[in-house]
């Protein structure tokens, strides 16, 4: 990140604002292709992590497919030139209208979460006289070491088809004339930084394939989901997660045949490190016990610290006094909630009103989770390729 260029761009933009480093995104995509696509894996980008058109178009051009969880995301993917044949549609609560949209657009696959959903998809497809391609999202009960709000592959989570329900689903499948069974899908959680759960997932997937194929079904698609995490505490040391090691887990532990496609749905690993939330210091509140830096971004622009107690490190991009001594700050936003705190007791050179901070690793689940709470206004976005020609403020 070239802070001088960013500061120059900010002369024409207001804060808070998101900044995206497109060259880091490109490098990440190159590695996804080198270690994933070239081995024959099919990689989808999870739009829920980021749905900015400029980012999606770049990801589409790099050859990735799209993983969507709403009709809105399916439309956005199509608007950004993703081929519907490369769009997977997941989600535990697809509405009838969303299922119709997916069918009308001829998407690659619905990842189905229950017997009831499969019956509804069959009925809608029958009405349209078309076949609905589906994969069964299975809940493999794999423990992952991440925040409980982003664990999805345990029996206590609402996601996926349990082992008991799978038996009912397999019994029902042959009678559902408008369902085209493609295979199975998993997603065990997000921000998983250890490879162990993915090894366990492979072993479970191997067992499911055997169990389902023994019943006379053919599995053509194995969708292993996303979830690979990034280094939030040191993004400079690890701007791109170890994608080589991630894909090697599946090379080694997943027993797939040549006629089976292996798919992934990565979100965070692709875009998290390329985004930063830029904010200016509004006020400093010094107390005998604590110092607060009140900044102009809040949980309305980046909710992850408030919602998941996530750590996003903060860099000072411009300081009124760069030789100032280190002071510990709670960096807090303007929203009327005490949870509107980005980080606590965090050492920064003594700050003054107007100093610019970058809240790092905010490219995934940052901008997409913004809200209008407190009637906050929308905010600008800066891309690294615009730095030398800063456009006028969008506000
Ligand atoms: N596939 C499915 C079915 C998913 O539910 C998700 C994420 C992904 C793929 C992509 O996962 P990733 O590769 O990005 O970990 N808002 C939370 C994260 C929620 C993740 C939801 N599902 C956060 O800020 O940490």
mmCIF file of C-alpha atoms and ligand atoms in Angstrom:
data_model
loop_
_atom_site.group_PDB
_atom_site.id
_atom_site.type_symbol
_atom_site.label_atom_id
_atom_site.label_comp_id
_atom_site.label_asym_id
_atom_site.label_seq_id
_atom_site.Cartn_x
_atom_site.Cartn_y
_atom_site.Cartn_z
ATOM 1 C CA UNK A 1 0.000 0.000 0.000
ATOM 2 C CA UNK A 2 1.588 3.308 -1.053
ATOM 3 C CA UNK A 3 0.413 5.639 1.689
ATOM 4 C CA UNK A 4 1.514 8.852 -0.039
ATOM 5 C CA UNK A 5 -0.641 8.079 -3.083
ATOM 6 C CA UNK A 6 -3.580 7.190 -0.875
ATOM 7 C CA UNK A 7 -3.253 10.401 1.103
ATOM 8 C CA UNK A 8 -3.097 12.331 -2.178
ATOM 9 C CA UNK A 9 -6.264 10.567 -3.375
ATOM 10 C CA UNK A 10 -7.996 11.422 -0.117
ATOM 11 C CA UNK A 11 -7.618 15.123 -0.876
ATOM 12 C CA UNK A 12 -10.401 14.549 -3.400
ATOM 13 C CA UNK A 13 -12.453 12.113 -1.324
ATOM 14 C CA UNK A 14 -14.102 12.145 2.044
ATOM 15 C CA UNK A 15 -13.538 9.594 4.751
ATOM 16 C CA UNK A 16 -14.554 7.015 5.761
ATOM 17 C CA UNK A 17 -13.852 5.203 2.530
ATOM 18 C CA UNK A 18 -12.779 1.789 1.314
ATOM 19 C CA UNK A 19 -9.515 1.314 -0.535
ATOM 20 C CA UNK A 20 -8.778 -1.759 -2.668
ATOM 21 C CA UNK A 21 -5.339 -2.834 -3.808
ATOM 22 C CA UNK A 22 -6.070 -4.418 -7.186
ATOM 23 C CA UNK A 23 -2.514 -5.569 -7.757
ATOM 24 C CA UNK A 24 -2.701 -7.669 -4.573
ATOM 25 C CA UNK A 25 -6.023 -9.071 -5.772
ATOM 26 C CA UNK A 26 -4.422 -9.958 -9.121
ATOM 27 C CA UNK A 27 -1.480 -11.674 -7.432
ATOM 28 C CA UNK A 28 -3.868 -13.650 -5.234
ATOM 29 C CA UNK A 29 -5.905 -14.703 -8.267
ATOM 30 C CA UNK A 30 -2.722 -15.789 -10.056
ATOM 31 C CA UNK A 31 -1.922 -18.080 -7.133
ATOM 32 C CA UNK A 32 -5.497 -19.414 -7.007
ATOM 33 C CA UNK A 33 -5.097 -20.341 -10.661
ATOM 34 C CA UNK A 34 -1.582 -21.693 -10.274
ATOM 35 C CA UNK A 35 -2.359 -23.945 -7.313
ATOM 36 C CA UNK A 36 -6.060 -24.615 -7.925
ATOM 37 C CA UNK A 37 -7.373 -24.133 -11.462
ATOM 38 C CA UNK A 38 -4.313 -25.602 -13.159
ATOM 39 C CA UNK A 39 -4.810 -28.811 -11.188
ATOM 40 C CA UNK A 40 -8.285 -29.046 -12.666
ATOM 41 C CA UNK A 41 -10.154 -27.624 -9.679
ATOM 42 C CA UNK A 42 -13.128 -25.328 -10.303
ATOM 43 C CA UNK A 43 -12.894 -22.238 -8.124
ATOM 44 C CA UNK A 44 -15.878 -20.009 -7.429
ATOM 45 C CA UNK A 45 -15.645 -16.649 -5.708
ATOM 46 C CA UNK A 46 -18.122 -16.254 -2.826
ATOM 47 C CA UNK A 47 -19.876 -12.971 -3.627
ATOM 48 C CA UNK A 48 -21.002 -12.637 -0.047
ATOM 49 C CA UNK A 49 -17.440 -11.589 0.806
ATOM 50 C CA UNK A 50 -17.453 -8.704 -1.659
ATOM 51 C CA UNK A 51 -19.763 -7.757 -4.509
ATOM 52 C CA UNK A 52 -18.184 -4.583 -5.890
ATOM 53 C CA UNK A 53 -18.581 -4.720 -9.704
ATOM 54 C CA UNK A 54 -14.999 -3.684 -10.378
ATOM 55 C CA UNK A 55 -13.717 -6.503 -8.169
ATOM 56 C CA UNK A 56 -16.135 -9.079 -9.546
ATOM 57 C CA UNK A 57 -15.257 -8.248 -13.146
ATOM 58 C CA UNK A 58 -11.586 -8.793 -12.372
ATOM 59 C CA UNK A 59 -12.288 -12.093 -10.688
ATOM 60 C CA UNK A 60 -14.473 -13.197 -13.605
ATOM 61 C CA UNK A 61 -11.730 -12.259 -16.083
ATOM 62 C CA UNK A 62 -9.292 -14.387 -14.084
ATOM 63 C CA UNK A 63 -11.553 -17.341 -14.907
ATOM 64 C CA UNK A 64 -13.296 -17.998 -11.590
ATOM 65 C CA UNK A 65 -16.959 -18.889 -11.232
ATOM 66 C CA UNK A 66 -19.373 -17.382 -8.712
ATOM 67 C CA UNK A 67 -20.881 -18.710 -5.506
ATOM 68 C CA UNK A 68 -24.108 -16.885 -4.651
ATOM 69 C CA UNK A 69 -26.484 -17.022 -1.692
ATOM 70 C CA UNK A 70 -29.360 -14.843 -2.897
ATOM 71 C CA UNK A 71 -31.167 -13.847 -6.043
ATOM 72 C CA UNK A 72 -29.490 -10.463 -5.722
ATOM 73 C CA UNK A 73 -26.065 -12.089 -5.832
ATOM 74 C CA UNK A 74 -27.055 -14.262 -8.820
ATOM 75 C CA UNK A 75 -28.141 -11.099 -10.674
ATOM 76 C CA UNK A 76 -24.988 -9.249 -9.672
ATOM 77 C CA UNK A 77 -22.810 -12.127 -10.894
ATOM 78 C CA UNK A 78 -24.608 -12.168 -14.244
ATOM 79 C CA UNK A 79 -24.377 -8.364 -14.523
ATOM 80 C CA UNK A 80 -20.636 -8.734 -13.974
ATOM 81 C CA UNK A 81 -20.367 -11.198 -16.866
ATOM 82 C CA UNK A 82 -20.121 -14.458 -14.955
ATOM 83 C CA UNK A 83 -21.436 -17.249 -17.165
ATOM 84 C CA UNK A 84 -24.543 -18.715 -15.456
ATOM 85 C CA UNK A 85 -22.985 -22.128 -16.133
ATOM 86 C CA UNK A 86 -20.346 -21.151 -13.579
ATOM 87 C CA UNK A 87 -22.737 -19.933 -10.887
ATOM 88 C CA UNK A 88 -23.508 -22.070 -7.843
ATOM 89 C CA UNK A 89 -26.459 -21.029 -5.700
ATOM 90 C CA UNK A 90 -26.267 -21.945 -2.017
ATOM 91 C CA UNK A 91 -28.259 -20.719 0.976
ATOM 92 C CA UNK A 92 -30.439 -22.266 3.641
ATOM 93 C CA UNK A 93 -33.565 -20.266 2.734
ATOM 94 C CA UNK A 94 -33.957 -19.800 -1.016
ATOM 95 C CA UNK A 95 -37.330 -18.238 -1.848
ATOM 96 C CA UNK A 96 -39.501 -19.544 -4.702
ATOM 97 C CA UNK A 97 -38.680 -16.410 -6.709
ATOM 98 C CA UNK A 98 -34.946 -16.999 -6.202
ATOM 99 C CA UNK A 99 -35.259 -20.634 -7.296
ATOM 100 C CA UNK A 100 -37.152 -19.497 -10.400
ATOM 101 C CA UNK A 101 -34.441 -16.974 -11.177
ATOM 102 C CA UNK A 102 -31.728 -19.620 -10.897
ATOM 103 C CA UNK A 103 -33.670 -21.980 -13.149
ATOM 104 C CA UNK A 104 -34.493 -19.285 -15.712
ATOM 105 C CA UNK A 105 -30.855 -18.225 -15.865
ATOM 106 C CA UNK A 106 -29.674 -21.821 -16.272
ATOM 107 C CA UNK A 107 -27.191 -21.758 -13.403
ATOM 108 C CA UNK A 108 -24.659 -24.529 -12.845
ATOM 109 C CA UNK A 109 -26.052 -25.892 -9.581
ATOM 110 C CA UNK A 110 -28.337 -25.345 -6.597
ATOM 111 C CA UNK A 111 -26.717 -26.431 -3.352
ATOM 112 C CA UNK A 112 -29.730 -27.909 -1.607
ATOM 113 C CA UNK A 113 -30.036 -27.753 2.169
ATOM 114 C CA UNK A 114 -33.037 -29.978 2.954
ATOM 115 C CA UNK A 115 -35.448 -32.573 1.605
ATOM 116 C CA UNK A 116 -38.233 -29.998 1.638
ATOM 117 C CA UNK A 117 -36.177 -27.546 -0.424
ATOM 118 C CA UNK A 118 -35.394 -30.285 -2.937
ATOM 119 C CA UNK A 119 -39.102 -31.077 -3.299
ATOM 120 C CA UNK A 120 -39.907 -27.394 -3.846
ATOM 121 C CA UNK A 121 -37.155 -27.062 -6.472
ATOM 122 C CA UNK A 122 -38.496 -30.170 -8.215
ATOM 123 C CA UNK A 123 -42.037 -28.722 -8.282
ATOM 124 C CA UNK A 124 -40.886 -25.382 -9.686
ATOM 125 C CA UNK A 125 -38.678 -27.080 -12.290
ATOM 126 C CA UNK A 126 -41.568 -29.378 -13.277
ATOM 127 C CA UNK A 127 -43.823 -26.357 -13.808
ATOM 128 C CA UNK A 128 -41.165 -24.900 -16.104
ATOM 129 C CA UNK A 129 -40.561 -28.266 -17.730
ATOM 130 C CA UNK A 130 -36.813 -28.131 -17.111
ATOM 131 C CA UNK A 131 -34.294 -30.092 -15.079
ATOM 132 C CA UNK A 132 -32.852 -28.498 -11.937
ATOM 133 C CA UNK A 133 -29.179 -29.360 -11.357
ATOM 134 C CA UNK A 134 -28.526 -29.873 -7.641
ATOM 135 C CA UNK A 135 -25.839 -30.863 -5.176
ATOM 136 C CA UNK A 136 -26.708 -31.909 -1.640
ATOM 137 C CA UNK A 137 -25.171 -29.683 1.010
ATOM 138 C CA UNK A 138 -24.190 -32.122 3.721
ATOM 139 C CA UNK A 139 -23.450 -31.240 7.318
ATOM 140 C CA UNK A 140 -20.371 -33.338 8.114
ATOM 141 C CA UNK A 141 -20.078 -32.338 11.792
ATOM 142 C CA UNK A 142 -16.470 -31.151 11.491
ATOM 143 C CA UNK A 143 -15.203 -29.046 14.388
ATOM 144 C CA UNK A 144 -13.362 -25.877 13.328
ATOM 145 C CA UNK A 145 -11.482 -23.432 15.435
ATOM 146 C CA UNK A 146 -13.175 -20.167 14.544
ATOM 147 C CA UNK A 147 -15.736 -17.766 15.993
ATOM 148 C CA UNK A 148 -18.979 -19.587 16.832
ATOM 149 C CA UNK A 149 -20.976 -17.236 14.574
ATOM 150 C CA UNK A 150 -19.048 -18.421 11.508
ATOM 151 C CA UNK A 151 -18.990 -22.159 12.245
ATOM 152 C CA UNK A 152 -21.374 -23.891 9.858
ATOM 153 C CA UNK A 153 -20.489 -27.577 9.656
ATOM 154 C CA UNK A 154 -21.626 -28.815 13.072
ATOM 155 C CA UNK A 155 -24.896 -30.619 13.753
ATOM 156 C CA UNK A 156 -25.975 -27.737 15.999
ATOM 157 C CA UNK A 157 -25.743 -25.331 13.008
ATOM 158 C CA UNK A 158 -28.745 -24.705 10.775
ATOM 159 C CA UNK A 159 -26.799 -25.524 7.620
ATOM 160 C CA UNK A 160 -26.811 -28.626 5.490
ATOM 161 C CA UNK A 161 -28.435 -32.034 5.490
ATOM 162 C CA UNK A 162 -27.812 -34.245 8.512
ATOM 163 C CA UNK A 163 -26.835 -37.906 8.188
ATOM 164 C CA UNK A 164 -30.374 -39.018 9.138
ATOM 165 C CA UNK A 165 -31.995 -36.682 6.615
ATOM 166 C CA UNK A 166 -29.566 -37.803 3.905
ATOM 167 C CA UNK A 167 -31.145 -41.261 3.983
ATOM 168 C CA UNK A 168 -34.582 -39.743 3.395
ATOM 169 C CA UNK A 169 -33.221 -37.527 0.622
ATOM 170 C CA UNK A 170 -31.652 -40.503 -1.167
ATOM 171 C CA UNK A 171 -34.924 -42.430 -0.848
ATOM 172 C CA UNK A 172 -36.833 -39.512 -2.366
ATOM 173 C CA UNK A 173 -34.408 -38.637 -5.181
ATOM 174 C CA UNK A 174 -35.461 -41.256 -7.765
ATOM 175 C CA UNK A 175 -39.072 -40.051 -7.610
ATOM 176 C CA UNK A 176 -38.171 -36.402 -8.237
ATOM 177 C CA UNK A 177 -38.309 -36.371 -12.018
ATOM 178 C CA UNK A 178 -37.082 -32.784 -12.499
ATOM 179 C CA UNK A 179 -34.022 -32.990 -10.287
ATOM 180 C CA UNK A 180 -30.672 -33.661 -11.901
ATOM 181 C CA UNK A 181 -28.439 -34.959 -9.131
ATOM 182 C CA UNK A 182 -24.861 -33.720 -9.614
ATOM 183 C CA UNK A 183 -23.152 -34.421 -6.333
ATOM 184 C CA UNK A 184 -22.407 -33.151 -2.856
ATOM 185 C CA UNK A 185 -21.420 -29.864 -1.269
ATOM 186 C CA UNK A 186 -19.858 -28.877 2.044
ATOM 187 C CA UNK A 187 -18.920 -25.637 3.760
ATOM 188 C CA UNK A 188 -17.664 -26.100 7.303
ATOM 189 C CA UNK A 189 -17.106 -22.507 8.360
ATOM 190 C CA UNK A 190 -15.054 -19.419 7.698
ATOM 191 C CA UNK A 191 -11.709 -17.977 8.815
ATOM 192 C CA UNK A 192 -10.292 -21.471 9.324
ATOM 193 C CA UNK A 193 -6.542 -21.020 9.667
ATOM 194 C CA UNK A 194 -5.539 -24.588 10.448
ATOM 195 C CA UNK A 195 -5.544 -27.175 7.673
ATOM 196 C CA UNK A 196 -6.625 -30.018 9.973
ATOM 197 C CA UNK A 197 -10.390 -29.454 9.613
ATOM 198 C CA UNK A 198 -10.008 -29.587 5.816
ATOM 199 C CA UNK A 199 -8.155 -32.911 6.132
ATOM 200 C CA UNK A 200 -11.021 -34.224 8.256
ATOM 201 C CA UNK A 201 -13.504 -32.860 5.730
ATOM 202 C CA UNK A 202 -11.779 -34.826 2.947
ATOM 203 C CA UNK A 203 -12.027 -38.036 4.956
ATOM 204 C CA UNK A 204 -15.713 -37.426 5.636
ATOM 205 C CA UNK A 205 -16.323 -36.567 1.966
ATOM 206 C CA UNK A 206 -14.672 -39.835 0.892
ATOM 207 C CA UNK A 207 -17.044 -41.750 3.177
ATOM 208 C CA UNK A 208 -20.111 -39.884 1.891
ATOM 209 C CA UNK A 209 -19.139 -40.552 -1.736
ATOM 210 C CA UNK A 210 -18.858 -44.254 -0.990
ATOM 211 C CA UNK A 211 -22.125 -44.317 0.936
ATOM 212 C CA UNK A 212 -24.069 -42.446 -1.767
ATOM 213 C CA UNK A 213 -22.551 -44.241 -4.765
ATOM 214 C CA UNK A 214 -23.195 -47.593 -3.045
ATOM 215 C CA UNK A 215 -26.852 -46.639 -3.222
ATOM 216 C CA UNK A 216 -26.605 -46.425 -7.017
ATOM 217 C CA UNK A 217 -26.106 -42.675 -7.495
ATOM 218 C CA UNK A 218 -23.206 -41.168 -9.435
ATOM 219 C CA UNK A 219 -21.362 -38.247 -7.892
ATOM 220 C CA UNK A 220 -19.974 -35.967 -10.570
ATOM 221 C CA UNK A 221 -19.427 -32.851 -8.452
ATOM 222 C CA UNK A 222 -17.637 -32.574 -5.129
ATOM 223 C CA UNK A 223 -17.950 -29.015 -3.875
ATOM 224 C CA UNK A 224 -15.695 -28.546 -0.863
ATOM 225 C CA UNK A 225 -16.861 -24.971 -0.097
ATOM 226 C CA UNK A 226 -14.662 -22.174 1.175
ATOM 227 C CA UNK A 227 -13.506 -21.110 4.597
ATOM 228 C CA UNK A 228 -9.751 -20.774 4.262
ATOM 229 C CA UNK A 229 -8.660 -17.977 6.578
ATOM 230 C CA UNK A 230 -6.230 -15.076 6.376
ATOM 231 C CA UNK A 231 -3.680 -13.565 8.733
ATOM 232 C CA UNK A 232 -5.505 -10.640 10.359
ATOM 233 C CA UNK A 233 -2.821 -9.981 12.941
ATOM 234 C CA UNK A 234 0.004 -9.540 10.419
ATOM 235 C CA UNK A 235 -1.314 -8.790 6.920
ATOM 236 C CA UNK A 236 2.065 -7.432 5.785
ATOM 237 C CA UNK A 237 3.800 -10.700 6.634
ATOM 238 C CA UNK A 238 1.130 -12.765 4.880
ATOM 239 C CA UNK A 239 -0.727 -10.682 2.293
ATOM 240 C CA UNK A 240 -1.783 -13.884 0.504
ATOM 241 C CA UNK A 241 -2.730 -17.007 2.446
ATOM 242 C CA UNK A 242 -0.869 -20.218 1.704
ATOM 243 C CA UNK A 243 -3.098 -21.379 -1.148
ATOM 244 C CA UNK A 244 -0.544 -23.984 -2.217
ATOM 245 C CA UNK A 245 -0.827 -25.726 1.155
ATOM 246 C CA UNK A 246 -4.626 -25.406 1.116
ATOM 247 C CA UNK A 247 -5.096 -27.098 -2.249
ATOM 248 C CA UNK A 248 -2.463 -29.726 -1.428
ATOM 249 C CA UNK A 249 -4.700 -30.961 1.387
ATOM 250 C CA UNK A 250 -7.307 -31.932 -1.201
ATOM 251 C CA UNK A 251 -4.700 -33.363 -3.623
ATOM 252 C CA UNK A 252 -3.545 -35.625 -0.817
ATOM 253 C CA UNK A 253 -6.685 -36.538 1.090
ATOM 254 C CA UNK A 254 -9.653 -36.336 -1.274
ATOM 255 C CA UNK A 255 -10.161 -39.547 -3.255
ATOM 256 C CA UNK A 256 -11.736 -38.203 -6.383
ATOM 257 C CA UNK A 257 -11.866 -39.898 -9.727
ATOM 258 C CA UNK A 258 -10.897 -38.268 -13.038
ATOM 259 C CA UNK A 259 -14.565 -38.030 -14.056
ATOM 260 C CA UNK A 260 -15.434 -36.097 -10.881
ATOM 261 C CA UNK A 261 -15.175 -32.305 -10.715
ATOM 262 C CA UNK A 262 -13.845 -30.764 -7.511
ATOM 263 C CA UNK A 263 -15.176 -27.284 -6.749
ATOM 264 C CA UNK A 264 -14.300 -24.655 -4.142
ATOM 265 C CA UNK A 265 -16.005 -21.450 -3.028
ATOM 266 C CA UNK A 266 -13.404 -19.101 -1.609
ATOM 267 C CA UNK A 267 -14.277 -15.609 -0.451
ATOM 268 C CA UNK A 268 -12.104 -14.232 2.312
ATOM 269 C CA UNK A 269 -8.858 -15.834 1.110
ATOM 270 C CA UNK A 270 -9.196 -13.979 -2.195
ATOM 271 C CA UNK A 271 -10.213 -10.473 -1.188
ATOM 272 C CA UNK A 272 -9.736 -9.822 2.558
ATOM 273 C CA UNK A 273 -6.176 -8.552 2.446
ATOM 274 C CA UNK A 274 -6.749 -6.332 -0.596
ATOM 275 C CA UNK A 275 -9.151 -4.009 1.224
ATOM 276 C CA UNK A 276 -8.642 -1.361 3.894
ATOM 277 C CA UNK A 277 -11.086 0.984 5.537
ATOM 278 C CA UNK A 278 -9.626 4.502 5.574
ATOM 279 C CA UNK A 279 -10.712 6.817 8.339
ATOM 280 C CA UNK A 280 -9.716 10.143 9.885
ATOM 281 C CA UNK A 281 -9.297 10.895 13.541
ATOM 282 C CA UNK A 282 -12.052 13.231 14.670
ATOM 283 C CA UNK A 283 -11.278 13.638 18.337
ATOM 284 C CA UNK A 284 -8.903 12.441 21.006
ATOM 285 C CA UNK A 285 -10.285 11.806 24.489
ATOM 286 C CA UNK A 286 -7.584 11.434 27.094
ATOM 287 C CA UNK A 287 -8.447 9.938 30.485
ATOM 288 C CA UNK A 288 -6.210 8.942 33.334
ATOM 289 C CA UNK A 289 -7.073 5.283 32.637
ATOM 290 C CA UNK A 290 -7.566 5.235 28.890
ATOM 291 C CA UNK A 291 -7.176 7.171 25.666
ATOM 292 C CA UNK A 292 -9.814 7.098 22.978
ATOM 293 C CA UNK A 293 -9.240 7.990 19.357
ATOM 294 C CA UNK A 294 -12.682 8.749 17.957
ATOM 295 C CA UNK A 295 -12.590 8.178 14.195
ATOM 296 C CA UNK A 296 -15.075 8.906 11.436
ATOM 297 C CA UNK A 297 -15.623 5.235 10.484
ATOM 298 C CA UNK A 298 -17.781 3.037 12.641
ATOM 299 C CA UNK A 299 -19.400 -0.363 12.911
ATOM 300 C CA UNK A 300 -21.677 0.796 10.095
ATOM 301 C CA UNK A 301 -18.699 0.593 7.718
ATOM 302 C CA UNK A 302 -16.953 -2.438 9.285
ATOM 303 C CA UNK A 303 -18.975 -4.518 11.717
ATOM 304 C CA UNK A 304 -16.554 -7.430 12.158
ATOM 305 C CA UNK A 305 -14.897 -6.215 15.407
ATOM 306 C CA UNK A 306 -18.310 -5.494 16.994
ATOM 307 C CA UNK A 307 -19.976 -8.682 15.775
ATOM 308 C CA UNK A 308 -17.226 -11.284 15.996
ATOM 309 C CA UNK A 309 -14.681 -9.557 18.261
ATOM 310 C CA UNK A 310 -12.448 -9.659 15.176
ATOM 311 C CA UNK A 311 -9.035 -8.047 15.189
ATOM 312 C CA UNK A 312 -8.145 -5.742 12.320
ATOM 313 C CA UNK A 313 -4.808 -4.091 12.786
ATOM 314 C CA UNK A 314 -4.559 -0.360 12.199
ATOM 315 C CA UNK A 315 -1.831 1.553 10.396
ATOM 316 C CA UNK A 316 -1.370 5.288 10.678
ATOM 317 C CA UNK A 317 -1.086 6.529 7.081
ATOM 318 C CA UNK A 318 -0.511 10.148 7.863
ATOM 319 C CA UNK A 319 0.455 11.585 11.198
ATOM 320 C CA UNK A 320 0.645 15.221 12.168
ATOM 321 C CA UNK A 321 3.760 14.271 14.109
ATOM 322 C CA UNK A 322 5.463 11.074 12.931
ATOM 323 C CA UNK A 323 8.059 11.260 15.717
ATOM 324 C CA UNK A 324 5.429 11.371 18.397
ATOM 325 C CA UNK A 325 5.737 8.789 21.179
ATOM 326 C CA UNK A 326 3.606 5.649 21.171
ATOM 327 C CA UNK A 327 0.325 5.903 23.044
ATOM 328 C CA UNK A 328 -2.222 3.137 23.621
ATOM 329 C CA UNK A 329 -5.640 3.924 22.156
ATOM 330 C CA UNK A 330 -9.069 2.439 22.014
ATOM 331 C CA UNK A 331 -9.943 3.304 18.435
ATOM 332 C CA UNK A 332 -13.684 3.876 18.433
ATOM 333 C CA UNK A 333 -16.319 5.013 15.949
ATOM 334 C CA UNK A 334 -19.086 7.602 16.148
ATOM 335 C CA UNK A 335 -21.992 5.143 16.464
ATOM 336 C CA UNK A 336 -24.070 5.196 19.637
ATOM 337 C CA UNK A 337 -23.037 1.735 20.815
ATOM 338 C CA UNK A 338 -20.148 0.770 23.065
ATOM 339 C CA UNK A 339 -19.469 -2.178 20.751
ATOM 340 C CA UNK A 340 -18.511 0.407 18.116
ATOM 341 C CA UNK A 341 -14.860 -0.173 18.969
ATOM 342 C CA UNK A 342 -12.331 -1.228 16.356
ATOM 343 C CA UNK A 343 -9.515 -2.145 18.687
ATOM 344 C CA UNK A 344 -8.558 -1.660 22.346
ATOM 345 C CA UNK A 345 -5.288 -0.571 23.961
ATOM 346 C CA UNK A 346 -3.593 -0.395 20.606
ATOM 347 C CA UNK A 347 -0.241 1.400 20.329
ATOM 348 C CA UNK A 348 -0.046 4.186 17.742
ATOM 349 C CA UNK A 349 2.161 7.260 17.530
ATOM 350 C CA UNK A 350 0.333 10.022 19.398
ATOM 351 C CA UNK A 351 -2.627 10.936 17.220
ATOM 352 C CA UNK A 352 -4.143 14.283 16.421
ATOM 353 C CA UNK A 353 -7.382 15.368 14.798
ATOM 354 C CA UNK A 354 -7.138 14.816 11.031
ATOM 355 C CA UNK A 355 -4.638 11.952 11.087
ATOM 356 C CA UNK A 356 -5.520 9.206 8.604
ATOM 357 C CA UNK A 357 -5.698 5.563 9.670
ATOM 358 C CA UNK A 358 -6.064 2.415 7.596
ATOM 359 C CA UNK A 359 -8.021 -0.418 9.185
ATOM 360 C CA UNK A 360 -6.503 -3.401 7.439
ATOM 361 C CA UNK A 361 -7.735 -6.726 6.047
ATOM 362 C CA UNK A 362 -11.202 -5.308 5.468
ATOM 363 C CA UNK A 363 -11.761 -6.467 1.875
ATOM 364 C CA UNK A 364 -13.944 -9.443 2.816
ATOM 365 C CA UNK A 365 -17.180 -9.022 4.772
ATOM 366 C CA UNK A 366 -16.397 -5.337 5.239
ATOM 367 C CA UNK A 367 -18.127 -3.133 2.691
ATOM 368 C CA UNK A 368 -20.812 -5.774 2.020
ATOM 369 C CA UNK A 369 -21.922 -5.734 5.658
ATOM 370 C CA UNK A 370 -22.329 -1.957 5.859
ATOM 371 C CA UNK A 371 -25.534 -0.584 7.335
ATOM 372 C CA UNK A 372 -27.455 2.672 7.442
ATOM 373 C CA UNK A 373 -27.760 2.516 11.244
ATOM 374 C CA UNK A 374 -27.773 6.035 12.708
ATOM 375 C CA UNK A 375 -28.660 7.119 9.132
ATOM 376 C CA UNK A 376 -25.051 6.998 8.126
ATOM 377 C CA UNK A 377 -24.354 8.164 4.573
ATOM 378 C CA UNK A 378 -22.868 5.957 1.870
ATOM 379 C CA UNK A 379 -19.119 6.225 1.418
ATOM 380 C CA UNK A 380 -16.670 6.414 -1.478
ATOM 381 C CA UNK A 381 -14.418 3.622 -2.720
ATOM 382 C CA UNK A 382 -10.897 4.108 -4.059
ATOM 383 C CA UNK A 383 -9.138 1.560 -6.255
ATOM 384 C CA UNK A 384 -5.377 1.411 -6.519
ATOM 385 C CA UNK A 385 -5.528 1.881 -10.311
ATOM 386 C CA UNK A 386 -7.214 5.265 -9.849
ATOM 387 C CA UNK A 387 -4.644 6.744 -7.517
ATOM 388 C CA UNK A 388 -2.874 8.850 -10.093
ATOM 389 C CA UNK A 389 -6.209 10.202 -11.436
ATOM 390 C CA UNK A 390 -8.364 10.763 -8.383
ATOM 391 C CA UNK A 391 -12.000 11.316 -9.402
ATOM 392 C CA UNK A 392 -14.199 13.856 -7.681
ATOM 393 C CA UNK A 393 -15.894 13.019 -4.434
ATOM 394 C CA UNK A 394 -19.019 10.875 -4.883
ATOM 395 C CA UNK A 395 -20.777 12.230 -1.827
HETATM 396 N N1 LIG B 1 -19.581 -21.111 0.737
HETATM 397 C C1 LIG B 1 -20.600 -21.001 1.613
HETATM 398 C C2 LIG B 1 -21.733 -21.918 1.498
HETATM 399 C C3 LIG B 1 -20.547 -20.034 2.629
HETATM 400 O O1 LIG B 1 -21.531 -19.943 3.488
HETATM 401 C C4 LIG B 1 -19.414 -19.166 2.707
HETATM 402 C C5 LIG B 1 -19.334 -18.154 3.739
HETATM 403 C C6 LIG B 1 -18.395 -19.307 1.753
HETATM 404 C C7 LIG B 1 -18.495 -20.297 0.777
HETATM 405 C C8 LIG B 1 -17.173 -18.429 1.729
HETATM 406 O O2 LIG B 1 -16.431 -18.565 2.889
HETATM 407 P P1 LIG B 1 -14.972 -17.884 3.023
HETATM 408 O O3 LIG B 1 -14.076 -18.563 2.011
HETATM 409 O O4 LIG B 1 -15.126 -16.445 2.740
HETATM 410 O O5 LIG B 1 -14.578 -18.157 4.420
HETATM 411 N N2 LIG B 1 -19.321 -12.442 7.870
HETATM 412 C C9 LIG B 1 -18.394 -13.401 8.416
HETATM 413 C C10 LIG B 1 -18.144 -14.556 7.497
HETATM 414 C C11 LIG B 1 -19.400 -15.297 7.087
HETATM 415 C C12 LIG B 1 -19.124 -16.425 6.133
HETATM 416 C C13 LIG B 1 -20.403 -16.950 5.581
HETATM 417 N N3 LIG B 1 -20.241 -18.002 4.643
HETATM 418 C C14 LIG B 1 -17.091 -12.692 8.772
HETATM 419 O O6 LIG B 1 -17.005 -11.483 8.598
HETATM 420 O O7 LIG B 1 -16.152 -13.313 9.262
#
